[in-house]
Structure formats: structure tokens, C-alpha cells
CSV table of C-alpha atoms and ligand atoms in Angstrom, one decimal:
chain,number,residue,atom,x,y,z
A,1,MET,CA,-111.7,-53.5,16.0
A,2,LEU,CA,-108.1,-52.8,16.0
A,3,ASP,CA,-106.1,-55.2,13.8
A,4,LEU,CA,-102.9,-55.6,15.8
A,5,ILE,CA,-101.4,-57.9,13.2
A,6,GLU,CA,-101.8,-55.4,10.5
A,7,LEU,CA,-100.6,-52.5,12.7
A,8,ALA,CA,-97.4,-54.4,13.6
A,9,GLY,CA,-96.7,-55.0,9.9
A,10,LEU,CA,-97.3,-51.3,9.1
A,11,THR,CA,-95.2,-50.1,12.0
A,12,SER,CA,-92.3,-52.3,10.9
A,13,LYS,CA,-92.6,-51.1,7.4
A,14,LYS,CA,-92.7,-47.4,8.4
A,15,ALA,CA,-89.8,-47.8,10.8
A,16,LYS,CA,-87.6,-49.5,8.1
A,17,GLU,CA,-88.4,-46.7,5.6
A,18,GLU,CA,-87.5,-44.0,8.1
A,19,LEU,CA,-84.3,-45.9,9.0
A,20,SER,CA,-83.2,-46.0,5.4
A,21,LEU,CA,-83.2,-42.2,5.2
A,22,LEU,CA,-80.9,-41.8,8.3
A,23,ASN,CA,-77.2,-41.1,7.9
A,24,ASP,CA,-75.9,-39.9,11.2
A,25,GLN,CA,-75.7,-41.0,14.9
A,26,THR,CA,-78.1,-38.3,16.2
A,27,GLY,CA,-80.8,-39.5,13.8
A,28,LEU,CA,-80.1,-43.1,14.8
A,29,ASP,CA,-80.5,-42.3,18.5
A,30,ALA,CA,-83.8,-40.6,17.9
A,31,PHE,CA,-84.9,-43.6,15.8
A,32,TYR,CA,-84.0,-46.0,18.7
A,33,ALA,CA,-86.0,-43.9,21.2
A,34,LYS,CA,-89.0,-43.6,18.8
A,35,TYR,CA,-89.3,-47.3,17.9
A,36,LEU,CA,-87.2,-49.7,20.0
A,37,SER,CA,-87.0,-48.2,23.5
A,38,LYS,CA,-89.3,-49.3,26.3
A,39,LYS,CA,-91.8,-46.6,25.5
A,40,GLY,CA,-91.1,-47.0,21.7
A,41,GLU,CA,-93.9,-47.6,19.2
A,42,ILE,CA,-93.2,-51.3,18.8
A,43,ARG,CA,-93.2,-52.2,22.5
A,44,MET,CA,-96.3,-50.0,22.9
A,45,LEU,CA,-98.1,-52.4,20.5
A,46,LEU,CA,-98.1,-55.0,23.3
A,47,SER,CA,-100.3,-52.7,25.4
A,48,HIS,CA,-103.1,-53.4,22.9
A,49,MET,CA,-102.9,-57.2,23.4
A,50,LYS,CA,-105.7,-57.2,25.9
A,51,GLU,CA,-108.1,-55.8,23.2
A,52,VAL,CA,-107.3,-58.7,20.8
A,53,VAL,CA,-109.8,-61.6,20.8
A,54,ALA,CA,-108.5,-64.8,22.4
A,55,GLU,CA,-108.0,-66.9,19.3
A,56,LYS,CA,-106.0,-64.2,17.6
A,57,LYS,CA,-103.7,-63.5,20.6
A,58,LYS,CA,-101.0,-66.0,19.6
A,59,GLU,CA,-100.8,-64.7,16.0
A,60,ALA,CA,-100.8,-61.0,17.2
A,61,GLY,CA,-98.0,-61.7,19.7
A,62,GLU,CA,-96.0,-63.3,17.0
A,63,ALA,CA,-96.6,-60.3,14.6
A,64,VAL,CA,-95.4,-57.9,17.3
A,65,ASN,CA,-92.3,-60.0,18.0
A,66,LYS,CA,-91.6,-60.3,14.3
A,67,ALA,CA,-91.8,-56.5,13.9
A,68,MET,CA,-89.5,-56.1,16.9
A,69,GLY,CA,-87.0,-58.5,15.4
A,70,GLU,CA,-87.1,-57.0,11.9
A,71,VAL,CA,-86.7,-53.4,13.1
A,72,SER,CA,-84.0,-54.3,15.7
A,73,ALA,CA,-82.0,-56.2,13.0
A,74,ALA,CA,-82.3,-53.3,10.5
A,75,TYR,CA,-81.3,-50.8,13.2
A,76,GLU,CA,-78.2,-52.9,14.1
A,77,GLN,CA,-77.2,-53.2,10.5
A,78,LYS,CA,-77.5,-49.5,9.9
A,79,ARG,CA,-75.6,-48.7,13.1
A,80,ALA,CA,-72.7,-51.0,12.0
A,81,LYS,CA,-72.7,-49.4,8.6
A,82,LEU,CA,-72.5,-45.9,9.9
A,83,GLU,CA,-69.7,-46.9,12.3
A,84,THR,CA,-67.7,-48.4,9.5
A,85,GLU,CA,-68.1,-45.4,7.3
A,86,LYS,CA,-67.1,-43.1,10.2
A,87,LEU,CA,-64.0,-45.1,10.8
A,88,ALA,CA,-63.0,-45.2,7.2
A,89,LYS,CA,-63.4,-41.4,6.9
A,90,ARG,CA,-61.2,-40.9,9.9
A,91,LEU,CA,-58.6,-43.2,8.7
A,92,GLU,CA,-58.6,-41.4,5.4
A,93,GLU,CA,-58.3,-37.9,7.0
A,94,GLU,CA,-55.6,-38.9,9.5
A,95,LYS,CA,-53.5,-40.7,7.0
A,96,ILE,CA,-49.8,-40.0,7.4
A,97,ASP,CA,-47.6,-40.9,4.6
A,98,ILE,CA,-44.4,-41.7,6.4
A,99,THR,CA,-42.6,-42.4,3.1
A,100,LEU,CA,-42.7,-38.7,2.2
A,101,PRO,CA,-39.7,-36.5,3.3
A,102,GLY,CA,-40.7,-33.6,5.5
A,103,ARG,CA,-41.6,-30.3,3.9
A,104,LYS,CA,-39.0,-27.6,4.3
A,105,LEU,CA,-40.6,-24.3,5.1
A,106,THR,CA,-38.7,-21.4,3.8
A,107,THR,CA,-39.9,-18.1,5.3
A,108,GLY,CA,-39.5,-15.1,3.0
A,109,ARG,CA,-38.0,-11.9,4.2
A,110,ILE,CA,-38.7,-8.3,3.4
A,111,ASN,CA,-36.1,-6.5,1.4
A,112,PRO,CA,-34.5,-3.9,3.8
A,113,TYR,CA,-35.5,-1.2,1.3
A,114,TYR,CA,-39.2,-1.9,1.8
A,115,GLN,CA,-38.6,-2.4,5.5
A,116,ILE,CA,-37.3,1.1,5.9
A,117,ILE,CA,-40.2,2.5,3.8
A,118,ASP,CA,-42.7,0.6,6.1
A,119,GLU,CA,-41.0,1.8,9.3
A,120,VAL,CA,-40.8,5.5,8.2
A,121,THR,CA,-44.4,5.3,7.0
A,122,ASP,CA,-45.6,3.9,10.3
A,123,ILE,CA,-43.8,6.6,12.3
A,124,PHE,CA,-45.5,9.4,10.3
A,125,LEU,CA,-48.9,7.7,10.3
A,126,GLU,CA,-48.7,7.7,14.1
A,127,MET,CA,-48.1,11.4,13.9
A,128,GLY,CA,-51.3,11.9,11.9
A,129,TYR,CA,-49.8,12.1,8.4
A,130,GLU,CA,-51.5,10.7,5.3
A,131,VAL,CA,-49.7,8.7,2.7
A,132,VAL,CA,-50.0,10.2,-0.8
A,133,GLU,CA,-49.1,8.2,-3.9
A,134,GLY,CA,-47.2,10.2,-6.5
A,135,ARG,CA,-46.4,9.2,-10.0
A,136,ASP,CA,-43.1,8.1,-11.5
A,137,VAL,CA,-43.6,9.9,-14.8
A,138,GLU,CA,-44.0,13.6,-14.2
A,139,THR,CA,-44.4,16.8,-16.1
A,140,ASP,CA,-41.7,19.4,-16.1
A,141,HIS,CA,-44.3,21.7,-14.6
A,142,PHE,CA,-44.7,19.6,-11.4
A,143,ASN,CA,-41.2,18.3,-11.1
A,144,PHE,CA,-39.5,21.6,-11.6
A,145,GLU,CA,-41.5,24.7,-12.4
A,146,LEU,CA,-43.9,24.7,-9.5
A,147,LEU,CA,-41.0,23.9,-7.2
A,148,ASN,CA,-39.4,27.2,-8.1
A,149,VAL,CA,-36.9,25.6,-10.6
A,150,PRO,CA,-37.5,27.5,-13.9
A,151,LYS,CA,-36.1,26.1,-17.1
A,152,ASP,CA,-32.7,27.9,-16.9
A,153,HIS,CA,-32.1,27.1,-13.2
A,154,PRO,CA,-28.6,25.7,-12.6
A,155,SER,CA,-29.9,23.2,-10.0
A,156,ARG,CA,-31.5,21.3,-12.9
A,157,ASP,CA,-28.0,20.1,-13.9
A,158,MET,CA,-27.6,18.1,-10.7
A,159,GLN,CA,-30.9,16.3,-11.4
A,160,ASP,CA,-30.4,15.4,-15.0
A,161,THR,CA,-32.8,12.6,-15.7
A,162,PHE,CA,-34.6,10.5,-18.3
A,163,TYR,CA,-36.8,12.6,-20.5
A,164,ILE,CA,-39.7,11.1,-22.4
A,165,SER,CA,-40.4,14.3,-24.2
A,166,ASP,CA,-39.5,18.0,-23.6
A,167,GLU,CA,-42.2,18.2,-21.0
A,168,LEU,CA,-42.4,14.6,-19.7
A,169,LEU,CA,-39.7,13.0,-17.5
A,170,LEU,CA,-39.1,10.4,-14.9
A,171,ARG,CA,-39.3,12.4,-11.7
A,172,THR,CA,-36.0,13.4,-10.2
A,173,GLN,CA,-37.5,13.9,-6.7
A,174,THR,CA,-40.6,12.9,-4.8
A,175,SER,CA,-41.0,16.7,-4.1
A,176,ALA,CA,-43.3,16.7,-7.2
A,177,ALA,CA,-45.9,15.1,-4.9
A,178,GLN,CA,-45.9,18.2,-2.7
A,179,ALA,CA,-46.9,20.3,-5.6
A,180,HIS,CA,-49.6,17.9,-6.7
A,181,THR,CA,-51.0,17.7,-3.2
A,182,MET,CA,-51.2,21.5,-2.7
A,183,CYS,CA,-52.6,22.1,-6.2
A,184,GLU,CA,-55.3,19.4,-5.7
A,185,ARG,CA,-56.4,21.1,-2.5
A,186,SER,CA,-55.9,24.7,-3.5
A,187,ALA,CA,-59.6,25.2,-4.5
A,188,ASN,CA,-60.4,24.8,-0.8
A,189,PRO,CA,-57.0,25.3,1.0
A,190,ARG,CA,-56.8,23.3,4.2
A,191,PRO,CA,-54.0,22.0,6.4
A,192,ILE,CA,-51.8,19.3,4.9
A,193,ARG,CA,-49.7,16.6,6.6
A,194,MET,CA,-48.5,14.1,4.1
A,195,ILE,CA,-45.7,11.8,3.2
A,196,CYS,CA,-45.0,10.3,-0.2
A,197,PRO,CA,-42.7,7.3,-0.4
A,198,GLY,CA,-41.7,6.5,-3.9
A,199,LYS,CA,-39.0,6.2,-6.6
A,200,ALA,CA,-37.0,8.9,-8.1
A,201,TYR,CA,-34.6,8.8,-11.0
A,202,ARG,CA,-31.4,10.7,-12.0
A,203,ARG,CA,-29.0,10.0,-14.7
A,204,ASP,CA,-26.2,9.3,-12.3
A,205,ASP,CA,-23.3,6.9,-13.1
A,206,ASP,CA,-24.1,3.9,-10.9
A,207,ASP,CA,-21.5,3.3,-8.2
A,208,MET,CA,-21.4,2.1,-4.6
A,209,THR,CA,-23.5,5.0,-3.4
A,210,HIS,CA,-25.4,6.1,-6.5
A,211,SER,CA,-28.1,4.4,-8.6
A,212,HIS,CA,-30.1,5.8,-11.5
A,213,GLN,CA,-33.2,4.8,-9.6
A,214,PHE,CA,-33.6,5.2,-5.9
A,215,ALA,CA,-36.3,5.8,-3.3
A,216,GLN,CA,-37.2,8.9,-1.3
A,217,ILE,CA,-39.8,9.7,1.3
A,218,GLU,CA,-41.1,13.2,0.9
A,219,GLY,CA,-42.9,14.9,3.7
A,220,LEU,CA,-45.0,18.1,3.7
A,221,VAL,CA,-46.8,20.0,6.3
A,222,VAL,CA,-48.8,23.1,5.5
A,223,ASP,CA,-50.9,24.9,8.1
A,224,LYS,CA,-51.3,28.3,9.8
A,225,ASN,CA,-48.2,29.5,11.8
A,226,ILE,CA,-45.9,26.6,11.0
A,227,SER,CA,-42.3,27.5,12.0
A,228,ILE,CA,-38.9,26.0,11.8
A,229,ALA,CA,-39.4,24.9,15.4
A,230,ASN,CA,-42.1,22.5,14.2
A,231,LEU,CA,-39.8,21.1,11.5
A,232,LYS,CA,-37.0,20.5,14.0
A,233,ALA,CA,-39.3,18.9,16.6
A,234,THR,CA,-40.9,16.6,14.0
A,235,LEU,CA,-37.6,15.5,12.6
A,236,GLU,CA,-36.1,15.0,16.1
A,237,LEU,CA,-39.1,12.7,17.0
A,238,PHE,CA,-38.7,10.9,13.7
A,239,VAL,CA,-35.0,10.3,14.2
A,240,LYS,CA,-35.4,9.1,17.7
A,241,LYS,CA,-38.1,6.6,16.7
A,242,MET,CA,-36.1,5.5,13.7
A,243,PHE,CA,-32.6,5.3,15.1
A,244,GLY,CA,-33.1,5.2,18.9
A,245,GLU,CA,-33.8,7.5,21.8
A,246,LYS,CA,-30.2,8.6,22.2
A,247,ARG,CA,-29.9,10.1,18.8
A,248,GLU,CA,-29.6,13.9,18.4
A,249,ILE,CA,-30.1,16.0,15.3
A,250,ARG,CA,-28.2,18.9,13.9
A,251,LEU,CA,-29.4,21.3,11.2
A,252,ARG,CA,-26.9,22.8,8.8
A,253,SER,CA,-28.0,25.6,6.5
A,254,SER,CA,-28.3,24.5,2.9
A,255,TYR,CA,-30.0,25.4,-0.3
A,256,PHE,CA,-33.0,23.9,-2.2
A,257,PRO,CA,-35.0,26.2,-4.6
A,258,PHE,CA,-38.3,25.0,-3.1
A,259,THR,CA,-37.5,25.7,0.6
A,260,GLU,CA,-36.4,28.9,2.3
A,261,PRO,CA,-34.5,28.6,4.6
A,262,SER,CA,-33.2,25.2,3.7
A,263,VAL,CA,-31.3,22.7,5.9
A,264,GLU,CA,-29.4,19.5,5.7
A,265,VAL,CA,-30.2,17.3,8.7
A,266,ASP,CA,-27.5,15.2,10.4
A,267,VAL,CA,-28.1,12.6,13.0
A,268,SER,CA,-25.5,11.8,15.7
A,269,CYS,CA,-23.7,8.7,14.6
A,270,PHE,CA,-25.5,5.5,15.7
A,271,LYS,CA,-22.4,3.4,15.4
A,272,CYS,CA,-20.1,5.3,17.7
A,273,GLY,CA,-22.6,7.6,19.5
A,274,GLY,CA,-20.9,10.7,18.2
A,275,LYS,CA,-17.3,10.0,19.1
A,276,GLY,CA,-16.2,9.5,15.5
A,277,CYS,CA,-15.8,6.3,13.5
A,278,ALA,CA,-15.5,5.0,10.0
A,279,THR,CA,-19.3,5.2,9.4
A,280,CYS,CA,-19.5,8.9,10.2
A,281,LYS,CA,-16.1,9.6,8.7
A,282,ASP,CA,-14.8,10.7,12.1
A,283,THR,CA,-17.3,13.6,12.3
A,284,GLY,CA,-19.7,12.1,14.8
A,285,TRP,CA,-22.6,13.1,12.5
A,286,ILE,CA,-24.3,11.4,9.5
A,287,GLU,CA,-26.3,13.4,7.0
A,288,ILE,CA,-29.7,11.8,6.4
A,289,LEU,CA,-32.1,14.2,4.8
A,290,GLY,CA,-32.8,17.6,3.3
A,291,ALA,CA,-35.5,19.9,4.5
A,292,GLY,CA,-36.7,23.4,4.9
A,293,MET,CA,-39.6,25.8,5.2
A,294,VAL,CA,-41.7,25.7,2.1
A,295,ASN,CA,-40.7,28.6,-0.1
A,296,PRO,CA,-43.5,31.2,-0.2
A,297,LYS,CA,-43.2,31.2,-4.0
A,298,VAL,CA,-44.0,27.5,-4.0
A,299,LEU,CA,-47.0,28.0,-1.8
A,300,GLN,CA,-48.2,30.8,-4.1
A,301,SER,CA,-47.7,28.8,-7.3
A,302,CYS,CA,-49.6,25.9,-5.8
A,303,GLY,CA,-52.6,28.0,-4.8
A,304,TYR,CA,-51.9,28.5,-1.0
A,305,ASP,CA,-51.7,32.2,0.0
A,306,PRO,CA,-48.3,32.6,1.7
A,307,LYS,CA,-49.7,35.4,3.8
A,308,GLN,CA,-52.0,32.9,5.5
A,309,TRP,CA,-50.2,29.6,5.2
A,310,SER,CA,-46.7,28.4,6.0
A,311,GLY,CA,-45.2,24.9,6.0
A,312,PHE,CA,-42.1,22.7,6.0
A,313,ALA,CA,-41.0,19.9,3.8
A,314,PHE,CA,-38.3,17.2,4.0
A,315,GLY,CA,-37.0,14.4,1.8
A,316,VAL,CA,-35.3,11.3,3.2
A,317,GLY,CA,-33.3,9.0,1.0
A,318,VAL,CA,-34.5,5.4,1.7
A,319,GLU,CA,-31.4,3.5,0.6
A,320,ARG,CA,-29.2,5.8,2.5
A,321,VAL,CA,-31.1,5.1,5.7
A,322,ALA,CA,-31.1,1.4,5.0
A,323,MET,CA,-27.4,1.4,4.2
A,324,LEU,CA,-26.5,3.1,7.4
A,325,ARG,CA,-28.9,1.1,9.5
A,326,TYR,CA,-27.8,-2.3,8.2
A,327,GLY,CA,-24.2,-1.4,7.2
A,328,VAL,CA,-24.8,-2.2,3.5
A,329,ASP,CA,-21.7,-1.4,1.5
A,330,ASP,CA,-23.2,-1.1,-2.0
A,331,ILE,CA,-26.5,0.5,-3.0
A,332,ARG,CA,-26.8,-1.9,-6.0
A,333,ARG,CA,-27.4,-4.8,-3.6
A,334,PHE,CA,-30.9,-3.6,-2.9
A,335,TYR,CA,-32.0,-4.2,-6.5
A,336,THR,CA,-30.2,-7.4,-7.5
A,337,ASN,CA,-32.4,-9.9,-5.8
A,338,ASP,CA,-29.6,-11.9,-4.3
A,339,THR,CA,-31.3,-13.9,-1.6
A,340,ARG,CA,-28.0,-14.2,0.3
A,341,PHE,CA,-28.1,-10.5,0.7
A,342,LEU,CA,-31.7,-10.5,2.0
A,343,LYS,CA,-30.8,-13.2,4.6
A,344,ASP,CA,-27.9,-11.1,5.9
A,345,TYR,CA,-29.5,-7.8,6.2
A,346,SER,CA,-33.2,-8.3,6.9
A,347,GLY,CA,-34.3,-7.5,10.4
A,348,LYS,CA,-32.9,-5.2,13.0
B,1,LIG,N1,-36.0,17.0,-3.1
B,1,LIG,C1,-34.8,17.1,-2.4
B,1,LIG,C2,-33.8,16.2,-3.1
B,1,LIG,O1,-34.1,15.3,-3.8
B,1,LIG,C3,-34.9,16.8,-0.9
B,1,LIG,C4,-35.8,17.7,-0.2
B,1,LIG,C5,-37.2,17.5,-0.1
B,1,LIG,C6,-35.3,18.9,0.3
B,1,LIG,C7,-38.0,18.4,0.6
B,1,LIG,C8,-36.1,19.8,1.0
B,1,LIG,C9,-37.4,19.5,1.1
B,1,LIG,O2,-32.6,16.3,-2.8
């Protein structure tokens, strides 16, 4: 026969053990439903009363009540404990120390030099160019020879630089990256559209507009049937995106050993709109870059057959653009890390 007294004791013991393992509200709710609710295991014990013999009924009733009391008390205790812990945790997390002074947030700014590089890069990426990384230490071969500047060429004088050995030097122009790109692909010549932002070095005396180290962004396009019209259209689009829709460009003939024909590119003055002012020295135009059609000799030396391929190249001076755009008076400010300068000139 069912021993209700023993069953009540066992149920109480089982419930208390289960309860001791719980540590969250969901578990506690489930526990309540399982043991203490109307249909819970403890109340359900009462439904067995009718099977208990008359003389044991009193004792059995007491046993069930005792189980109910014990489990209820344990449940209440656990509930209160969880509640206190929860509150303590919240108080800890939401603690505000009003005795501390507020934290001052200083937002950094991008040096205008890098900002120009980013902007120019974005414009050319949109036009489908890839970004090529060049190297600061170059060989004479890539910096000069492949670019149609043999050892005795007078244009070397203008680019006197820092030599590491007779054949190794700090590059004088990012144009070396053109030669690398073409040579790397010459085994399987295919169209090129690339830019290479980076540093260049020349042994200039540093003054307001010259620095022994400066940045350029080189551009190179090689494909079938590229003409000077493509060069002009590309630079026009670049200038309008960089300096505004109203800007015009003007090509003046020039000379670079690695381009033929070569041009200097002027942009209509963004200060006065072309009327003439101090920024454009009253000419209405500002020179911003050098460019030209890739000299067939360069294509040939770099492994692209000039009978099949043609191209154009250009080189933009980063600091020059930044100085004009932000009205910076001295190129050396870009490198001296004076935060007052950054505050003044960052942002459009
Ligand atoms: N490398 C030239 C310079 O440093 C600029 C340039 C690049 C000119 C590409 C034409 C084509 O002055």
C-alpha cells in the first residue's frame, strides 16, 4: 500500500535538492509550477488521502502539510536571495561616481596631407584604378634608366637625391612605380590603370615650398588606343571632383623624359575663379601636376610593345594640392606635428 507519509517526506527532500541548484527566476517559476501550484506535486499528494487507512489519515495529513510548509519556506527564502543578488548586481552596474570630473573627449583629426591622399585615392578608385604600393628605396634602374633617364641625362641634376650606393637611392619620384608595374606584368601584358601614392625625396634646400621629403601620387594607364584625349578627360574629371564642378583645366606643353608629349596641367584658380588673385599670382591658373603620354621608349624598356600599347601618366604633388586647398603657407607645417596646425587646417 502506498505510504503517503514516506512519499511526502521524499517529495519534500527532492524538491529542496532541486531548489538548491536553481539560480535564476525562470528556474524558480518552473519550480513553483512543478511543486507548489494547485496541480503541483505536493498538493497532488492530497488526492491520495482517500487510499490511506483511517487511523493513519491524521498523520498522513500532517506529513503533507509539513512538506508543503518546508518547500514553501525554502522557495520563499530562495526567491528573496535571488532578488537581493539581482538588486546588488544592478546597483553595482549602474553606479555613478559623481565625485569624478567628466571625461573630456578629444577627437583626433587627420593630417591634411593624408586627407588629400585619401581623397585623390577615392576619386581614382571610383574610376576603376588599382592602388599600387611602391618602395622608398629604389634602384637607379627603376628610378631613372627605365624611365628614359640614362646616367648622363641632364634632368638628373634637378632630382639630386640621397644615394645609398651608386645603384641604390631614395626615389626621386613615384614614377618608379610605373616602371615596376609594367615590368611585373610584361610577361603577360594586359591593360593597366593604377595610382601609386607615396613619398619621394630630393636633396632640396628646405624652404616654404620645398622639402627634402614630399609626397606624390603617380597615375598610369596603359591600354590599346589610349590618346591624349583620354588623359585630358581623366584629369578634367579628377580636377572637378577634387576642386569643384566649376574648375577648368589647361594643358601647357612641357618636358619629361618618360612622357612624349609632356604637359603641365593648370587648374583655374579656385580662390578667384580665374579672375586673378594672390593665390594664382594674378594669372587665373594654378599649376598642379605634370603628365603626358607614356614615351614609347619607356613602354619598350618595360616590356610593353609600343606598336600595340599606348598610355598616359601623371604625377600630382600632394602637399601642393593640400597647400592650395587649405591655404597653408609653409610646406614644413605638414611634418612638424603641431596640433594647433591640425586643428586649423583639417576638414574642408
Ligand atoms: N615624375 C614627375 C615629377 O616628379 C611627374 C610626372 C609623373 C610627370 C608622370 C609626368 C608623368 O616631376
